[in-house]
mmCIF file of C-alpha atoms in Angstrom:
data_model
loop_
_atom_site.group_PDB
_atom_site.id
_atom_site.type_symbol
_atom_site.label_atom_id
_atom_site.label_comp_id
_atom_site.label_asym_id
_atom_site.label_seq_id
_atom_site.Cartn_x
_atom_site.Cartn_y
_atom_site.Cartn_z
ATOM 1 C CA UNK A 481 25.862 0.097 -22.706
ATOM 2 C CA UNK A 482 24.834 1.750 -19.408
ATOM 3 C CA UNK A 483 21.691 2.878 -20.970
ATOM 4 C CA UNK A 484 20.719 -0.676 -21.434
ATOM 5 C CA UNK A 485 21.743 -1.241 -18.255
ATOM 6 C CA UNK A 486 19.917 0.724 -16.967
ATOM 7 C CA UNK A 487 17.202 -0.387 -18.724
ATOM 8 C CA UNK A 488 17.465 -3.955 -17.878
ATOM 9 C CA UNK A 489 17.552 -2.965 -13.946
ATOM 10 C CA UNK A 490 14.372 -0.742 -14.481
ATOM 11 C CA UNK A 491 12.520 -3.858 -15.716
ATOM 12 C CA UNK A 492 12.919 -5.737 -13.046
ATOM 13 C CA UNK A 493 12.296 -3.333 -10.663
ATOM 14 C CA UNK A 494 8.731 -2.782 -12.623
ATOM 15 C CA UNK A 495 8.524 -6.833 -12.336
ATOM 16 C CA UNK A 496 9.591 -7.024 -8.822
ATOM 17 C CA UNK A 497 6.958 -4.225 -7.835
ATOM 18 C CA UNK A 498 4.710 -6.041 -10.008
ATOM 19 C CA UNK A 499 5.163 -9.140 -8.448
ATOM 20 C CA UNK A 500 4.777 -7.828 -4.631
ATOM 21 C CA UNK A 501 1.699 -5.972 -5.834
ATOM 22 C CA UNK A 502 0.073 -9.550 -6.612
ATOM 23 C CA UNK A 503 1.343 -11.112 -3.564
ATOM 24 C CA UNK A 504 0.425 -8.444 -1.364
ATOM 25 C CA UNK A 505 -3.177 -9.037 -3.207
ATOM 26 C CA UNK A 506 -3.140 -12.115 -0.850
ATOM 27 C CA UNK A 507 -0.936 -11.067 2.199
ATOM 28 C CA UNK A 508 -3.308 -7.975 2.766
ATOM 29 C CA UNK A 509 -6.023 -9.830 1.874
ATOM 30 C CA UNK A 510 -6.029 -12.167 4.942
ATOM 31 C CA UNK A 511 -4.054 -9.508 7.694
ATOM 32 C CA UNK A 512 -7.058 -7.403 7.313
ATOM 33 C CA UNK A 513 -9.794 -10.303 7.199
ATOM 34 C CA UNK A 514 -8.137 -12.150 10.049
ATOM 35 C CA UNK A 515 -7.319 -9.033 12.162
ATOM 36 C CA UNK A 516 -10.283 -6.780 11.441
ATOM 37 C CA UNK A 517 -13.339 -8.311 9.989
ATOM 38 C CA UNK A 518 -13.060 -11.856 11.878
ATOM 39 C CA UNK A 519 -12.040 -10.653 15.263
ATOM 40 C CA UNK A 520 -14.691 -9.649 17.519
ATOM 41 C CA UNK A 521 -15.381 -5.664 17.497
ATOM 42 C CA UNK A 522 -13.309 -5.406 14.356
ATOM 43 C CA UNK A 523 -9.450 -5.099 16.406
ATOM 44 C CA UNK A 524 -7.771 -7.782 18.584
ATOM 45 C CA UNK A 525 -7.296 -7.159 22.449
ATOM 46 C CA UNK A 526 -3.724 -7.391 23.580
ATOM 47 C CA UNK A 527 -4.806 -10.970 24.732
ATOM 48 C CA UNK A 528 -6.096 -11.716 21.200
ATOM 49 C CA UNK A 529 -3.166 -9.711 19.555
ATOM 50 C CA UNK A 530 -0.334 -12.560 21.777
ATOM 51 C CA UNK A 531 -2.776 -15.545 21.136
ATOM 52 C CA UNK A 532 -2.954 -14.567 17.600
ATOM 53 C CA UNK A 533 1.205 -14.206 17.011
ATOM 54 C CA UNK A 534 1.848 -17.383 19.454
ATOM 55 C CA UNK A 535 0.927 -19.385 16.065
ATOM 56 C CA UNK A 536 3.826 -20.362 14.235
ATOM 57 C CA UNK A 537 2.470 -19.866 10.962
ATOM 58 C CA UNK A 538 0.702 -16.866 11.455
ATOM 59 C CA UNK A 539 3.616 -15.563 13.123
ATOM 60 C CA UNK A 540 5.784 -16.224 9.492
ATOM 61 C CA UNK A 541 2.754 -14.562 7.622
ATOM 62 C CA UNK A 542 2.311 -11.604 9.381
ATOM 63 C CA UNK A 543 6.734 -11.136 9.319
ATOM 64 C CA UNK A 544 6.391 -11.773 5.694
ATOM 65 C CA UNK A 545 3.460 -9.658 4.789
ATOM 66 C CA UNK A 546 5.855 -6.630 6.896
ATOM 67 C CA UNK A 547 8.677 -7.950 4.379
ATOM 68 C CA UNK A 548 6.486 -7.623 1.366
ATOM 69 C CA UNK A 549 4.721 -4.419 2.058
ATOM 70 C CA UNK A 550 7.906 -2.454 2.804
ATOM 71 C CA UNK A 551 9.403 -3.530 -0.287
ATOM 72 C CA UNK A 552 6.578 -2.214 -2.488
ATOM 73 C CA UNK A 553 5.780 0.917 -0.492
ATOM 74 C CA UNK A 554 9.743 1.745 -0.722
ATOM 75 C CA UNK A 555 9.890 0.603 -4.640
ATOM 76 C CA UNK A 556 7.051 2.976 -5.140
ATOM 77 C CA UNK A 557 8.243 6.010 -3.251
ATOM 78 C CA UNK A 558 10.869 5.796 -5.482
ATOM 79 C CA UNK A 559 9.464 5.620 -8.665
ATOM 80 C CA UNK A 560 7.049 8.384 -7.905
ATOM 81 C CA UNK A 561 10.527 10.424 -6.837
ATOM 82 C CA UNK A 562 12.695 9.614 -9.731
ATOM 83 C CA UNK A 563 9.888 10.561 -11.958
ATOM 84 C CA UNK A 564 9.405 14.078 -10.299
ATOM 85 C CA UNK A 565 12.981 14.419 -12.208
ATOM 86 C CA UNK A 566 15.917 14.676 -10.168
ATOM 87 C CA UNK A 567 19.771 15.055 -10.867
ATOM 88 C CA UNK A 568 21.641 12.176 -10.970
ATOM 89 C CA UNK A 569 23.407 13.207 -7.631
ATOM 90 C CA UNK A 570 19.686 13.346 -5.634
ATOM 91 C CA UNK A 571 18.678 9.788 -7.441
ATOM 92 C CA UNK A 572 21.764 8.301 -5.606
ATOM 93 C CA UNK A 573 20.704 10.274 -2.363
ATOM 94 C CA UNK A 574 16.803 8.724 -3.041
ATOM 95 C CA UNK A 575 18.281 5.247 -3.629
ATOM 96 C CA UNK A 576 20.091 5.118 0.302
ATOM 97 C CA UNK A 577 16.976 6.934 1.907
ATOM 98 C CA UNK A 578 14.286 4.543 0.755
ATOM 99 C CA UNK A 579 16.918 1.337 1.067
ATOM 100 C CA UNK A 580 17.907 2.711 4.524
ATOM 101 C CA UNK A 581 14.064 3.960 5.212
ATOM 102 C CA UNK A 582 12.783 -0.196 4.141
ATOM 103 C CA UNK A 583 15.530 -1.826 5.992
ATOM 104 C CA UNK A 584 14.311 0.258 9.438
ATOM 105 C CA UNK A 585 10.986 -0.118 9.009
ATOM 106 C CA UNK A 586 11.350 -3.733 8.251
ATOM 107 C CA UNK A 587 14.135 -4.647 11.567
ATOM 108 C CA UNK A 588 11.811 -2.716 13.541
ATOM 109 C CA UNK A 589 8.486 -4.468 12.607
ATOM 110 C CA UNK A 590 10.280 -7.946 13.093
ATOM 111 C CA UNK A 591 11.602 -6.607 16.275
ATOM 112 C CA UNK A 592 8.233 -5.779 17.662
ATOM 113 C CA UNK A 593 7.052 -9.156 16.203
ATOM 114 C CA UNK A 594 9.826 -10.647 18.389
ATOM 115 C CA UNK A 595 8.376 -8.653 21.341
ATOM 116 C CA UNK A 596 4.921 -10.669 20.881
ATOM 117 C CA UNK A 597 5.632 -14.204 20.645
ATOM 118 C CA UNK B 1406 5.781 -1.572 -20.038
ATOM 119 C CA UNK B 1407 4.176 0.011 -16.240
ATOM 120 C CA UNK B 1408 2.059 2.526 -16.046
ATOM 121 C CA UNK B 1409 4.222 5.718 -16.367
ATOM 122 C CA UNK B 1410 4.570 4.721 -20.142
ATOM 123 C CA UNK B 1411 1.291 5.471 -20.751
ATOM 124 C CA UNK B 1412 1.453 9.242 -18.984
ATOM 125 C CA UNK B 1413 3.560 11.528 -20.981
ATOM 126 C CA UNK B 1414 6.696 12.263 -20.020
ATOM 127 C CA UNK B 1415 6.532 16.076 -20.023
ATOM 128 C CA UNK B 1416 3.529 15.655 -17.803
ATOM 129 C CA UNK B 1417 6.017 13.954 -15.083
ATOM 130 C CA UNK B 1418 8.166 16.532 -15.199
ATOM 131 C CA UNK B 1419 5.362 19.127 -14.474
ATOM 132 C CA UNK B 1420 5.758 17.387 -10.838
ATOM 133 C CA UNK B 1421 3.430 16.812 -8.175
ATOM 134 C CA UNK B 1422 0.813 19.648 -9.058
ATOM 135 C CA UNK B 1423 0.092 18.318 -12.186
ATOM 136 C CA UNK B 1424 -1.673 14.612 -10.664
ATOM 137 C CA UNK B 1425 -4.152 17.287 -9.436
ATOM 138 C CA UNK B 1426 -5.061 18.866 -13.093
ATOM 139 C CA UNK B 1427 -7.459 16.464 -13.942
ATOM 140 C CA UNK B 1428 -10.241 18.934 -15.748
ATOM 141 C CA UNK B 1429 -10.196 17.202 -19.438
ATOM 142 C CA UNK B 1430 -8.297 14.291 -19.145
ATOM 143 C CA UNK B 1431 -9.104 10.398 -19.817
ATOM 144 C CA UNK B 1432 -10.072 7.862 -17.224
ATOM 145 C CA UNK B 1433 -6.171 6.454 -17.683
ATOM 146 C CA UNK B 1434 -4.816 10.000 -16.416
ATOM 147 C CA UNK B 1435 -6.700 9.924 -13.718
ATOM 148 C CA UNK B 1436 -6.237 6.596 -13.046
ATOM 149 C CA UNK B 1437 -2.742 7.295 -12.851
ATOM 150 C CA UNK B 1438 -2.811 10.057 -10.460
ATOM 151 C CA UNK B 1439 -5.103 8.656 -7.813
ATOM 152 C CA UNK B 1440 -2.784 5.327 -8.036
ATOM 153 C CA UNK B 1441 0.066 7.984 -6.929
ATOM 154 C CA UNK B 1442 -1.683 9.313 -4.463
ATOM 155 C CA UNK B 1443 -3.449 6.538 -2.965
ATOM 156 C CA UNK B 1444 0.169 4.825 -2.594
ATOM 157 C CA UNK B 1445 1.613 7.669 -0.782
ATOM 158 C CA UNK B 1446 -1.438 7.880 1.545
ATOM 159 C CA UNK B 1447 -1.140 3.836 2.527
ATOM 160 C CA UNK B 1448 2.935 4.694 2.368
ATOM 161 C CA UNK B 1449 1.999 6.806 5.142
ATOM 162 C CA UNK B 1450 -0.916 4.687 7.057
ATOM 163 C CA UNK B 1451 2.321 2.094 7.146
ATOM 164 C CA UNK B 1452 4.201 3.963 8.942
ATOM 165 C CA UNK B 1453 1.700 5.451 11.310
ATOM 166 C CA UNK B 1454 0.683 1.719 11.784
ATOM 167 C CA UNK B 1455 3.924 0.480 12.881
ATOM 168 C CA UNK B 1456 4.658 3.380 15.523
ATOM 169 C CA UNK B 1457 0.466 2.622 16.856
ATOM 170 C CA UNK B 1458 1.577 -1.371 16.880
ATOM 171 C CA UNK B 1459 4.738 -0.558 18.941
ATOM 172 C CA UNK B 1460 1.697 0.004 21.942
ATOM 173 C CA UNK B 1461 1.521 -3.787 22.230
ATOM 174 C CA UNK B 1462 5.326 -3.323 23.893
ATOM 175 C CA UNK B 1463 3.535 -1.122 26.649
ATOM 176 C CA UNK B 1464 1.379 -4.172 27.693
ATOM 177 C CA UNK B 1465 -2.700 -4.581 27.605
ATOM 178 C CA UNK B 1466 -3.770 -1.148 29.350
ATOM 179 C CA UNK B 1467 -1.722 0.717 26.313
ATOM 180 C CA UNK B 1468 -3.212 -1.485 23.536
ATOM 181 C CA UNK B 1469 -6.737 -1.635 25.083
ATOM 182 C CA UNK B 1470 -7.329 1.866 25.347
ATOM 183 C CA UNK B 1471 -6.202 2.520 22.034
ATOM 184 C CA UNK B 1472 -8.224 -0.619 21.019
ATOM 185 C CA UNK B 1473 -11.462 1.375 23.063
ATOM 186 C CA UNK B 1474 -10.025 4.629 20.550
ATOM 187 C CA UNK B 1475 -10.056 2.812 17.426
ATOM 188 C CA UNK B 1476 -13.681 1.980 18.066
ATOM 189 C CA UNK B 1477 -14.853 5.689 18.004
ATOM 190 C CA UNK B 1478 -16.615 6.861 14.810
ATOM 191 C CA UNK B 1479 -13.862 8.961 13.704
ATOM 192 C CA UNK B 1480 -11.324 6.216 13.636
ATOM 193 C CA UNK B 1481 -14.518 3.991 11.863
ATOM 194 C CA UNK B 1482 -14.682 6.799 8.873
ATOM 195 C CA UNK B 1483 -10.893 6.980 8.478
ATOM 196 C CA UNK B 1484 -10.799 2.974 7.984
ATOM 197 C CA UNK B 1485 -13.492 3.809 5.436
ATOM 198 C CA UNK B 1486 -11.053 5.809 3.567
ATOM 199 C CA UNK B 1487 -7.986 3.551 4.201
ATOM 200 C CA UNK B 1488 -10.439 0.730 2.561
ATOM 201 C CA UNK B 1489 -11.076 2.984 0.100
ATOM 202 C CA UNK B 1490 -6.898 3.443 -0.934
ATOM 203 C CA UNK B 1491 -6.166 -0.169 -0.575
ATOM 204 C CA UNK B 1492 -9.277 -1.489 -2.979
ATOM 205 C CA UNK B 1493 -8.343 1.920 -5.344
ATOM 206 C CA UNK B 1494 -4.720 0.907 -5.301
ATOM 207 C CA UNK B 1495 -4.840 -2.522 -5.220
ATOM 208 C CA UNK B 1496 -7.512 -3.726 -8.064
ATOM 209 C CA UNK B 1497 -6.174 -0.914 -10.553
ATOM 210 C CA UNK B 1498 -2.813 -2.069 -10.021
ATOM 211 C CA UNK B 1499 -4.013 -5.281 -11.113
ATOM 212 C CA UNK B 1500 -5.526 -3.119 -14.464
ATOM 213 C CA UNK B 1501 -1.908 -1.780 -14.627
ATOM 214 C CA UNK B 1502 0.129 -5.729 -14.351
ATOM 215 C CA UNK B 1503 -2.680 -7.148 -16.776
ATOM 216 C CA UNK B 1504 -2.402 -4.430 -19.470
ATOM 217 C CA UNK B 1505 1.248 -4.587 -19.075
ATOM 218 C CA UNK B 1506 1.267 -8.315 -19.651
ATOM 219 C CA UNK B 1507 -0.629 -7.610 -23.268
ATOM 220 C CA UNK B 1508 -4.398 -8.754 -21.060
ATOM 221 C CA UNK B 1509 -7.171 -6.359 -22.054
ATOM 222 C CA UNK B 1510 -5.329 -3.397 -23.754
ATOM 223 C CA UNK B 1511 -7.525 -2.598 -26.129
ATOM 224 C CA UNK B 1512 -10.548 -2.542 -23.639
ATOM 225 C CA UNK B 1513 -8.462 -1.123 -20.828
ATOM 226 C CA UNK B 1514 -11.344 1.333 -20.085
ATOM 227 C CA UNK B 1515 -13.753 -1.383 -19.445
ATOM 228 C CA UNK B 1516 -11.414 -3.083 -17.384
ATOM 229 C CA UNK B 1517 -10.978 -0.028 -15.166
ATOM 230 C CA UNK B 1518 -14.290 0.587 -14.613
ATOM 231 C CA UNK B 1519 -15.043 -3.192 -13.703
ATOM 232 C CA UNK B 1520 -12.242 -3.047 -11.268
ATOM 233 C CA UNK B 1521 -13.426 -0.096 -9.829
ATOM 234 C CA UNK B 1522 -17.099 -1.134 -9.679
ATOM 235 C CA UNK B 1523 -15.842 -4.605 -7.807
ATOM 236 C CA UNK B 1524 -13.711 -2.331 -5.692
ATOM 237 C CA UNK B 1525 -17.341 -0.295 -4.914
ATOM 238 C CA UNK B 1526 -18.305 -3.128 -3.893
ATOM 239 C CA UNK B 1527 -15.680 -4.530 -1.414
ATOM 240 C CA UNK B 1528 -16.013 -1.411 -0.133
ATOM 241 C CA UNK B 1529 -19.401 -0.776 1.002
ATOM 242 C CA UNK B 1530 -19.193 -4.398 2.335
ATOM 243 C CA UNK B 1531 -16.468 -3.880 3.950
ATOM 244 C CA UNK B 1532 -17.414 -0.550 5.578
ATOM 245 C CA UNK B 1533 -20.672 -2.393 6.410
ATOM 246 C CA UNK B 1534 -18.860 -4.833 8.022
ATOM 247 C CA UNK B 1535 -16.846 -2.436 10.048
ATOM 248 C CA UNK B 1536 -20.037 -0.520 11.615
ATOM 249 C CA UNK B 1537 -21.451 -4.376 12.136
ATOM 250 C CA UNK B 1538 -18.956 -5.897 13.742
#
């Protein structure tokens, strides 16, 4: 019974990592058109960088593209450190560093975003 | 079902080393390794990307002489490998979803290699661009 569990809750990881793979496809795909290959010199002065954020919906984009990527660079750690083996008592220890490591990364990132309205 | 499945699972438990024992093995193994690696290297461009963004906090003379600094060759070849991990990571992880939704398994080979040659591509346009810009 906990096997399947277990099994069941690995699937959806590998369809939620899946999933933010392909929208990340898109999310990446216009941060690094819009911020590096579109912008003059290939990077945004600070003057660019606040007229840039003060958009509403580039604002949401950029916050959810910091959502997405953290959640699939976190998912991933993982995986590639539960398959290097470890004891059940390390997986547990694995599961609250990348869940605390994603949540910081991702409260910072909207912080700073905050900072540049 | 992902990836892993199709990487033995005595060769996961060989750990780390073993992504870099490549001599002799088929395009999927490889495939598989440089997916691992390229995910830890743009695990670690994120973070290094968040603590360079937190500049914008100092105000425009922090930001624009980093901005001057990111113009200098050096930082121009390592966005040419940073392109390079994204395009890698990103188009063969779309190989990895498609095969695992039953798309193109039995030419999964030929799939790889048209990814990668798209991802060739991208990326000498894109490093084009960069120098261009």
């Amino acid at each position: 019974m906990r096997g399947k569990a277990r099994g069941v809750s690995t699937t959806i990881r590998w369809l939620l990592q899946a999933a933010t793979g392909i929208l990340l496809l898109l999310l990446l795909g216009v941060h690094m058109v819009a911020n590096h290959f579109i912008a003059e010199g290939g990077i945004r002065t600070y003057d660019q960088v606040i007229a840039y954020l003060s958009h509403p919906v580039i604002w949401t984009w950029e916050a959810l593209f910091l959502i997405i990527v953290t959640f699939h660079a976190m998912l991933g750690v993982r995986s590639v450190l539960f398959d290097l083996g470890p004891s059940p008592e390390a997986e547990k220890k694995i599961n609250l560093g990348v869940a605390i490591g994603g949540i910081g990364a991702i409260v910072y990132g909207l912080w700073l975003l905050s900072q540049l309205r | 079902m992902s990836q892993q499945m199709s990487v033995s699972r005595p060769f996961l438990r060989r750990g780390w080393r073993a992504w870099f024992q490549v001599r002799g093995r088929h395009v999927g193994y490889i495939a598989f390794a440089l997916n691992r690696l390229t995910g830890l290297g743009l695990v670690l461009y994120l973070i290094l990307h968040l603590m360079v963004l937190s500049l914008l906090t100092r105000g425009p003379n922090a930001w624009d002489a980093f901005v001057r600094l990111a113009k200098s060759p050096l930082f121009l070849l390592l966005d040419g490998i940073l392109l390079f991990g994204i395009l890698f990571h990103g188009l063969n992880g779309v190989r990895v979803v498609l095969v695992s939704m039953g798309i193109g398994v039995r030419r999964h080979k030929e799939l790889f290699w048209a990814l990668m040659g798209l991802a060739a591509l991208l990326l000498l346009g894109g490093v084009w661009g960069m120098w261009h810009v």
